[in-house]
GROMACS .gro file of C-alpha atoms in nm:
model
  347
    1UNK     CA    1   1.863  -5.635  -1.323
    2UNK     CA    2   1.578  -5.816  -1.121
    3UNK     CA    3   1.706  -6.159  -1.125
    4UNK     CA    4   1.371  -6.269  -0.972
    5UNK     CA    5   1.135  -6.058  -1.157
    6UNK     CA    6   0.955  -6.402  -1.299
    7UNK     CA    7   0.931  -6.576  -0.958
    8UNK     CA    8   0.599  -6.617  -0.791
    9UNK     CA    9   0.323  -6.811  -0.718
   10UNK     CA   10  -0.021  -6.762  -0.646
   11UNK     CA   11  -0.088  -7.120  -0.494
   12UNK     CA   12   0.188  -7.091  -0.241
   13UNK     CA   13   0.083  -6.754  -0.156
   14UNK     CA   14  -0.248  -6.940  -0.064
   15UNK     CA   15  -0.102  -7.176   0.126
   16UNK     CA   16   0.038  -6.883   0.322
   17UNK     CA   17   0.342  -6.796   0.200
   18UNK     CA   18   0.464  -6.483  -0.038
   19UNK     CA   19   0.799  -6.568  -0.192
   20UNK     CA   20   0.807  -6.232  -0.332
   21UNK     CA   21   0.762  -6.071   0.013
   22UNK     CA   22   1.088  -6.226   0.102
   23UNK     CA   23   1.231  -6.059  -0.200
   24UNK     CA   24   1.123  -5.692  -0.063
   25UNK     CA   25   1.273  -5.790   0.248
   26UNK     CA   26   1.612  -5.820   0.082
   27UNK     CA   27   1.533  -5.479  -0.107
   28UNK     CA   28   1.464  -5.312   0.208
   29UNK     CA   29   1.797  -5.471   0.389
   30UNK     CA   30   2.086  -5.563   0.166
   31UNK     CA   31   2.284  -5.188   0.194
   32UNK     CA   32   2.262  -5.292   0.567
   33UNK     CA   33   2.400  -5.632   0.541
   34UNK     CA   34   2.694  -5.543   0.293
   35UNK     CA   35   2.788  -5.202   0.521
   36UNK     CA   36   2.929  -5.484   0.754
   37UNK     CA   37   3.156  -5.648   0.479
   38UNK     CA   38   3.521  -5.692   0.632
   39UNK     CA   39   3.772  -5.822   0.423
   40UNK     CA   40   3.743  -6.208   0.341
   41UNK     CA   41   3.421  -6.145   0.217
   42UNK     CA   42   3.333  -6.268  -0.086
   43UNK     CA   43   3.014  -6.269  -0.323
   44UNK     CA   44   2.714  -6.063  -0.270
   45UNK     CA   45   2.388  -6.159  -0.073
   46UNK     CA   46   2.164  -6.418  -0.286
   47UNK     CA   47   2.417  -6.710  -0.266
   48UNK     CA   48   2.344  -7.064  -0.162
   49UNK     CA   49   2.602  -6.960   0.104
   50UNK     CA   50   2.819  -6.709   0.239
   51UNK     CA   51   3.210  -6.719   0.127
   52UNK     CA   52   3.461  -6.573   0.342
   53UNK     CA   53   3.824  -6.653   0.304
   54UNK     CA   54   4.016  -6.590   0.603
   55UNK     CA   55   4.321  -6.464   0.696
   56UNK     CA   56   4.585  -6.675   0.877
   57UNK     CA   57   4.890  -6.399   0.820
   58UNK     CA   58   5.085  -6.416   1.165
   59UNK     CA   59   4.936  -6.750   1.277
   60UNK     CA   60   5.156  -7.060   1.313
   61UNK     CA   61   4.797  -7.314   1.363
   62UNK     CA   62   4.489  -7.106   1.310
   63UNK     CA   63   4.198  -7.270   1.489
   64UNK     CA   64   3.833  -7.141   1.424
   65UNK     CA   65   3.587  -7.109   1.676
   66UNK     CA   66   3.219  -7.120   1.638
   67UNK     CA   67   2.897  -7.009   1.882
   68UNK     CA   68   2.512  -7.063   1.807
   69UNK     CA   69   2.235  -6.879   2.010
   70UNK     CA   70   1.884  -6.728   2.027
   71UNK     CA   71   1.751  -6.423   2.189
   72UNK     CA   72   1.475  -6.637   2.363
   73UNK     CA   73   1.156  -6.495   2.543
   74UNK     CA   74   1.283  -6.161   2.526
   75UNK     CA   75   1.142  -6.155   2.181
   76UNK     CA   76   0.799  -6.139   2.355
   77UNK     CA   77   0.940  -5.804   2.488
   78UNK     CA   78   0.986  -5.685   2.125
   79UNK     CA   79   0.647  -5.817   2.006
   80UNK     CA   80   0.426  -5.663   2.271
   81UNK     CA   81   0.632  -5.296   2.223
   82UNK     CA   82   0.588  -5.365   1.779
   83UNK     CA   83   1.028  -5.281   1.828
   84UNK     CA   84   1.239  -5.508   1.621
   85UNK     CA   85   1.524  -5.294   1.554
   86UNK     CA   86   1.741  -5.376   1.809
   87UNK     CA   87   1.666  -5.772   1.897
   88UNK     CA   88   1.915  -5.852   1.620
   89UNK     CA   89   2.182  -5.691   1.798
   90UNK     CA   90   2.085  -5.919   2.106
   91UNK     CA   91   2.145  -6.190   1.832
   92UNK     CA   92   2.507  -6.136   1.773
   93UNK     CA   93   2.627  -6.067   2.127
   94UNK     CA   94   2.483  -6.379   2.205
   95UNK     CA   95   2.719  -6.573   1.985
   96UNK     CA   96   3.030  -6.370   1.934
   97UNK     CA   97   3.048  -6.295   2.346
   98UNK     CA   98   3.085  -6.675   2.355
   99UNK     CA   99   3.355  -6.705   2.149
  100UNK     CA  100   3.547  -6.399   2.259
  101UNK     CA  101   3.573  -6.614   2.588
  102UNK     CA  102   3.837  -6.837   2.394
  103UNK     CA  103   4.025  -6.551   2.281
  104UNK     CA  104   3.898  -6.558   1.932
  105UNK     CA  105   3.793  -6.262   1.675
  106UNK     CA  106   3.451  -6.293   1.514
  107UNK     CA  107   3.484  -6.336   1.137
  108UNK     CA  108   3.148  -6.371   1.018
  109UNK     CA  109   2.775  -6.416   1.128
  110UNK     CA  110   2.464  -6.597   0.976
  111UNK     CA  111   2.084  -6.543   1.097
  112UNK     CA  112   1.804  -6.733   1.058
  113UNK     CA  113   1.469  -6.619   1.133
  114UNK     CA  114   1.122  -6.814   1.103
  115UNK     CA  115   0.773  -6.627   1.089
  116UNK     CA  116   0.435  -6.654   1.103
  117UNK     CA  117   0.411  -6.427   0.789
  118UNK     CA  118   0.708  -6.223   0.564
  119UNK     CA  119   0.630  -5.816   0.666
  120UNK     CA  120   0.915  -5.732   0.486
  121UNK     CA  121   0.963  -5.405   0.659
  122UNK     CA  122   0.952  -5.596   1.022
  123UNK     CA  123   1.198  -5.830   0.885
  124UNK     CA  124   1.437  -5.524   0.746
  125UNK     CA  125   1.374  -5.393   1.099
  126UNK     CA  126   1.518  -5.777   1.250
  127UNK     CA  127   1.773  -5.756   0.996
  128UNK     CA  128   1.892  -5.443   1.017
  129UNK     CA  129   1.969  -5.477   1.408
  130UNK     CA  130   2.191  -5.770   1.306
  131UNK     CA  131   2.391  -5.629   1.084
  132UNK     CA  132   2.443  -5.302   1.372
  133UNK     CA  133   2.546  -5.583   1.597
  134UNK     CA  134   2.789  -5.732   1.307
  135UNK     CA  135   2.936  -5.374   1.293
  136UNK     CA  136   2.977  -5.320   1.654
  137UNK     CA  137   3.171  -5.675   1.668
  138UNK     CA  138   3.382  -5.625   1.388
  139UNK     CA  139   3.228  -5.914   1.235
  140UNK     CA  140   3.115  -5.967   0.851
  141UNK     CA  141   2.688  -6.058   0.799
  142UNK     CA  142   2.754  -6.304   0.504
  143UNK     CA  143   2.457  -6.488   0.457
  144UNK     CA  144   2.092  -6.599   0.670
  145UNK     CA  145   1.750  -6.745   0.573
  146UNK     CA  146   1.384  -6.639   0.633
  147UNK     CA  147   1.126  -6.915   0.617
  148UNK     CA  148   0.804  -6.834   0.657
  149UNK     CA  149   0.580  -7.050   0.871
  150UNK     CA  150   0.198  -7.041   0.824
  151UNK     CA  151   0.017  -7.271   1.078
  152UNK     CA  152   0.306  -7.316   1.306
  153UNK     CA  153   0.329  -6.959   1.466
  154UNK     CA  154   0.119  -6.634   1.456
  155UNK     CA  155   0.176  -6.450   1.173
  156UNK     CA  156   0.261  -6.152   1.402
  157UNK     CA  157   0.547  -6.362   1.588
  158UNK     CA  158   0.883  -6.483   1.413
  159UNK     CA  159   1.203  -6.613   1.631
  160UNK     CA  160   1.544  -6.523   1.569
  161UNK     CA  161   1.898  -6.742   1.599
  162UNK     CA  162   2.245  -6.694   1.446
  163UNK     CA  163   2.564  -6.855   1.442
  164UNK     CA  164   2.947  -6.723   1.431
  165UNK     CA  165   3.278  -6.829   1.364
  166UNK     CA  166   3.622  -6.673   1.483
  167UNK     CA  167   3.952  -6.721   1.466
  168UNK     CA  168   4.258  -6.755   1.714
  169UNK     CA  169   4.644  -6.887   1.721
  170UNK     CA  170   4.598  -7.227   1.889
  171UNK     CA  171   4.889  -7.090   2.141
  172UNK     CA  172   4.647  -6.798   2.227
  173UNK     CA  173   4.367  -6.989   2.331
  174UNK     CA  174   4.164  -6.881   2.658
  175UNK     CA  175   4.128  -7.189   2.826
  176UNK     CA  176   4.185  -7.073   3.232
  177UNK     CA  177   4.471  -7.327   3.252
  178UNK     CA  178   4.715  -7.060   3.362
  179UNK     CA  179   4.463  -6.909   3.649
  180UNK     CA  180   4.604  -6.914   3.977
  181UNK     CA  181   4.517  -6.864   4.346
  182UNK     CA  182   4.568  -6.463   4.427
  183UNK     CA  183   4.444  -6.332   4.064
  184UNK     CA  184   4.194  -6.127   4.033
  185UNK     CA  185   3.886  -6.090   3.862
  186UNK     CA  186   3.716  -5.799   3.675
  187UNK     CA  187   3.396  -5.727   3.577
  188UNK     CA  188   3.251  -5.551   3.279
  189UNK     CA  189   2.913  -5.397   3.329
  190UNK     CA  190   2.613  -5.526   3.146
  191UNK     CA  191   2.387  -5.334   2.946
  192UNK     CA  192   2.070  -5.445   3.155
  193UNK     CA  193   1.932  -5.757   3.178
  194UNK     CA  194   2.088  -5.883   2.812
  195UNK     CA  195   1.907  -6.174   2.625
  196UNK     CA  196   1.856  -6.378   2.996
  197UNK     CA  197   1.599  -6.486   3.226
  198UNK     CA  198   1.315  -6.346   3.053
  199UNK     CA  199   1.091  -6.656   3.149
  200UNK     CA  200   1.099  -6.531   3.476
  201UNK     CA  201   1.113  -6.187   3.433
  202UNK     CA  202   0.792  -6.164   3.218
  203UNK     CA  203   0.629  -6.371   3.467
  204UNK     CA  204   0.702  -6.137   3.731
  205UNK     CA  205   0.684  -5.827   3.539
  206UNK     CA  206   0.419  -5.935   3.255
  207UNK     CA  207   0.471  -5.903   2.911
  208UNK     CA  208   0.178  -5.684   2.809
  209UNK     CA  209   0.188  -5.332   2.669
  210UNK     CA  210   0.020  -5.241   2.957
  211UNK     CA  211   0.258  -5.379   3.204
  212UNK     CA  212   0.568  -5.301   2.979
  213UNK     CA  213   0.454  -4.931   2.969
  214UNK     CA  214   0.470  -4.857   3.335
  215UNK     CA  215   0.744  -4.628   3.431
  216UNK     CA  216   0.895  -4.661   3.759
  217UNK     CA  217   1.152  -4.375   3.983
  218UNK     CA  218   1.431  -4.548   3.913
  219UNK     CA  219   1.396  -4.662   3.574
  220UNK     CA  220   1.525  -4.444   3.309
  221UNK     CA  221   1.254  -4.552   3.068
  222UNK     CA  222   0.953  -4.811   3.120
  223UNK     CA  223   0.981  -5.119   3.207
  224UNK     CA  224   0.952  -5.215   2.849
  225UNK     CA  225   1.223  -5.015   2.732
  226UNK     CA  226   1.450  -5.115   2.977
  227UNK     CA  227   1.415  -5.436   2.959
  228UNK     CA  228   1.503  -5.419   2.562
  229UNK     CA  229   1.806  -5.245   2.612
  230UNK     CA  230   2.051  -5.479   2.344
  231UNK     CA  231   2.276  -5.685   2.524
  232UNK     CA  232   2.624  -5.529   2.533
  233UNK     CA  233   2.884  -5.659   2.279
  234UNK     CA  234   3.261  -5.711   2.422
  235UNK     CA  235   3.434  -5.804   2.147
  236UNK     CA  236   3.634  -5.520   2.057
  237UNK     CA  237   3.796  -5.462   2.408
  238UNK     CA  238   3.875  -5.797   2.510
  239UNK     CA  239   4.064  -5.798   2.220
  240UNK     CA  240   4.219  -5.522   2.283
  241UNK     CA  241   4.286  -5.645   2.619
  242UNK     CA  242   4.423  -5.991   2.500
  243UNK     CA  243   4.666  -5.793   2.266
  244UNK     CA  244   4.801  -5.555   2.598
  245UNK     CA  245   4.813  -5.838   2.871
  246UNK     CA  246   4.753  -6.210   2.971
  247UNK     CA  247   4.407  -6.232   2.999
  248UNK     CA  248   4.387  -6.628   3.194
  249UNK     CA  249   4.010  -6.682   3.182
  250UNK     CA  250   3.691  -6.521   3.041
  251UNK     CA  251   3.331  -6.585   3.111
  252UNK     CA  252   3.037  -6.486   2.924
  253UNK     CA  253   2.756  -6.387   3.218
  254UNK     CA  254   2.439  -6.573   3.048
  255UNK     CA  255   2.218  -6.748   3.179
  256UNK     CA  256   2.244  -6.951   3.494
  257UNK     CA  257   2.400  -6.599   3.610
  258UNK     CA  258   2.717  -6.612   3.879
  259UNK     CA  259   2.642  -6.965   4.017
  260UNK     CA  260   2.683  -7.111   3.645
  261UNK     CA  261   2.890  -6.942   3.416
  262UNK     CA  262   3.204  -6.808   3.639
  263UNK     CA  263   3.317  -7.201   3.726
  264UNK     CA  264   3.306  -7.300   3.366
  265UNK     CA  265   3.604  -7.071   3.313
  266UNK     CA  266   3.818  -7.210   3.610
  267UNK     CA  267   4.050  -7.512   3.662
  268UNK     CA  268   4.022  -7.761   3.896
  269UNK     CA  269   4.108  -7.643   4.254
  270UNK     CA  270   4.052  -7.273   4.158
  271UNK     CA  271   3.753  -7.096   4.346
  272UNK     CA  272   3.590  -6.747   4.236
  273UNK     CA  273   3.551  -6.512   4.558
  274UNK     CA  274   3.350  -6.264   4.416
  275UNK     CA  275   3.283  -5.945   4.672
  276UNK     CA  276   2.913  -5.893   4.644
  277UNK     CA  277   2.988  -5.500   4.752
  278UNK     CA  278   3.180  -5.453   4.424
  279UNK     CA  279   2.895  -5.557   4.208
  280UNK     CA  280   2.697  -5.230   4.092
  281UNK     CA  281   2.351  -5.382   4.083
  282UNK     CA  282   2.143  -5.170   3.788
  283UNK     CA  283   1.817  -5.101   3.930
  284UNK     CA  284   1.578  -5.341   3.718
  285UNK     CA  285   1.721  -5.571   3.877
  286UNK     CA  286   1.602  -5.414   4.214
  287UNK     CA  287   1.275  -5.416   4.101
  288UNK     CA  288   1.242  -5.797   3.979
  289UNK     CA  289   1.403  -5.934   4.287
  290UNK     CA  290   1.138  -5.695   4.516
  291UNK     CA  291   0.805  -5.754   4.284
  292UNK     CA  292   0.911  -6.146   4.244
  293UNK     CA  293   0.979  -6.188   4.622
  294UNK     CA  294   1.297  -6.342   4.426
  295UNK     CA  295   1.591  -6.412   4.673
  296UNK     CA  296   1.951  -6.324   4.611
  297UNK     CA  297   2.098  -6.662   4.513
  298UNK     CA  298   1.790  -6.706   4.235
  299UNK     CA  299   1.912  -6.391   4.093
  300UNK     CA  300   2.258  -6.422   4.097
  301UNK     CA  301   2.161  -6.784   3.948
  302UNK     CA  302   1.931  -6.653   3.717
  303UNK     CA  303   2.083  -6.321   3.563
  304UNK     CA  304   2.430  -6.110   3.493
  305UNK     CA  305   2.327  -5.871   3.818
  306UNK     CA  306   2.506  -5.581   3.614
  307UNK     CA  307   2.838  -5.781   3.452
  308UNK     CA  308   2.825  -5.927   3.164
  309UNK     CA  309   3.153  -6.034   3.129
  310UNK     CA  310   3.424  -6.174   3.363
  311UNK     CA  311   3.773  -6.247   3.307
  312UNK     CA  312   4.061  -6.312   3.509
  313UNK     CA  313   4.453  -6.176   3.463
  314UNK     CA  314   4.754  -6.134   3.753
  315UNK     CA  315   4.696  -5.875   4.068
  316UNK     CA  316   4.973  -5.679   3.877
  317UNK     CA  317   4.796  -5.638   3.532
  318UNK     CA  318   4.447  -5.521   3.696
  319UNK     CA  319   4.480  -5.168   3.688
  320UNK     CA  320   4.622  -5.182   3.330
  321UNK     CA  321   4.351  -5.360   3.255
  322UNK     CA  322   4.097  -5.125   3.421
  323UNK     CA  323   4.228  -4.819   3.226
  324UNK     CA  324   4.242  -4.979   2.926
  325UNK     CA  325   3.834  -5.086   2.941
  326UNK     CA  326   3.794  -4.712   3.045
  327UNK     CA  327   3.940  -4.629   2.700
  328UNK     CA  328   3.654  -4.834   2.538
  329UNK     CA  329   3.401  -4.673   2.737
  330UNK     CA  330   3.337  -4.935   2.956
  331UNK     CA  331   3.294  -4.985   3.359
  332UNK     CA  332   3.471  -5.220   3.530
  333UNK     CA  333   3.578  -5.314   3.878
  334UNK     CA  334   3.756  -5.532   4.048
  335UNK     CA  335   3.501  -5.785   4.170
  336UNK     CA  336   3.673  -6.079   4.333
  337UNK     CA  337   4.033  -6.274   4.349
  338UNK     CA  338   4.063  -6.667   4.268
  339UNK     CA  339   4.137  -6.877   4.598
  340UNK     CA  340   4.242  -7.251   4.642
  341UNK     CA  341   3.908  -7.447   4.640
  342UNK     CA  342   3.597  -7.523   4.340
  343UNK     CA  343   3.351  -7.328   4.231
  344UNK     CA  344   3.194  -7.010   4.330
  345UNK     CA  345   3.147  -6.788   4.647
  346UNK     CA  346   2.983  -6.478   4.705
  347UNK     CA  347   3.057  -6.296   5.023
   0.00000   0.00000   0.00000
């Protein structure tokens, strides 16, 4: 039964916006959204919010932990390519990464998305990438909003944001208290260039179709293609890995690159070494540094350089570690050890 059969109006739709294009949106994209249903869920999409009732079986003081975050100028990427099924995934790694660096499990994931104008099949598209990303995390899509916004954007354009909230024992928190001088740290590799940076890299790249459909040697794809690669989600083995072994630290490699992120997981008097050899450097990186004249501490400043996740555990538990991540499909190496000092230091 069409709950919403009687709902419309012709003077808002002059005023720019089609409430009953944002119903054919939900038409087009609800099967996606409830494929990622996990238990806890409760209710159905077309609530005033999303229920989820979690479960604390095993844990003596449950503590949730929540992450917000945009895909930023890289949406510019998806515009000028008319691609808008994968910038939702982008979406959710931005948010549950974050919170995987405490040690805690995504539970569920909201989006909100403002436009120019409702295309209900570009918003299935946008919706439809989030809910991939809410599978790939393990991680429930219970609610979102679409608001259309006539006047203050094109109504080609939209952005895109969400918001997540985990769950971990408060005596397996991730906090990098119990790091220590001679640990190590590993790297996971990136996907590409992830959700970061893309102020500068459209500026030295461009963000035309033009420029975005050059292909380059060592590019698999264009530029454009490349450069919308999702961002890799880590969820699922750094879980895995918290369940095998300590894991002392983990860092999320967003924006602000090396130079930024690694120190925020460290405690005082703990430096990060990192080995600049050991750091497989994907090629579009190569080309941004060479066409921007961009030196090697802006981009190790500036973007993930190929690991998109750090995290630190004993000398003894690194090659554990390593197989394990191979399990899961994903490289990592050995990239650096912790030393007395603050900080970071690439050699």
């Amino acid at each position: 039964m069409d709950k919403t059969k009687d709902s419309y109006s012709n003077a808002y739709k002059e005023a720019g916006v089609d409430v009953t294009a944002g119903y054919e949106s939900i038409r087009l994209f609800k099967d996606k959204v409830r494929s990622t249903y996990v238990p806890g869920v409760l209710g159905d999409i077309g609530g005033f919010g999303g229920l989820f009732e979690p479960n604390f079986a095993g844990m003596k003081r449950p503590v949730t932990v929540s992450g917000t975050d945009g895909v930023g100028t890289k949406i510019k990427i998806a515009f000028a390519l008319d691609r808008h099924d994968t910038i939702g995934i982008d979406c959710v790694a931005m948010c549950v990464n974050d919170i995987i660096c405490s040690g805690a499990a995504p539970m569920f994931f909201l989006d909100y998305i403002a436009c120019g104008k409702n295309i209900p099949e570009k918003i299935a598209a946008i919706v439809s990438g989030v809910a991939d990303g809410c599978r790939m995390a393990g991680c429930a899509l219970i609610g979102g909003e679409t608001a259309e916004h006539p006047g203050l954007m094109p109504d080609d354009e939209y952005d895109l944001a969400g918001f997540s909230v985990g769950i971990v024992d408060y005596d397996k928190i991730i906090d990098g208290s119990a790091v220590r001088p001679g640990d190590v740290i590993i790297g996971i590799a990136s996907s590409g260039v992830h959700s970061n940076g893309f102020s500068l890299v459209r500026r030295v790249l461009g963000d035309t179709p033009e420029a975005l459909s050059v292909r380059v040697p060592e590019l698999s794809g264009t530029i454009g293609e490349t450069l919308l690669t999702p961002t890799r989600i880590y969820v699922k083995p750094m879980l895995a890995l918290q369940r095998a072994l300590t894991v002392k630290a983990v860092s999320h490699i967003t924006g602000g690159g090396f130079y930024e992120n690694i120190p925020r997981m460290l405690p005082d008097g703990c430096k990060a070494v990192i080995e600049r050899s050991q750091v497989p450097v994907p090629p579009i990186f190569d080309l941004i540094a060479r066409t921007g004249g961009i030196s090697a501490h802006d981009m190790f400043n500036t973007f993930n350089m190929g690991i998109g996740m750090a995290f630190v555990v004993s000398k003894d538990d690194a090659d554990r570690a390593l197989e394990l991540l191979s399990g899961f499909d994903e490289q990592a190496w050995v990239i650096g050890e912790i030393a007395e000092g603050d900080g970071v230091e690439l050699v």
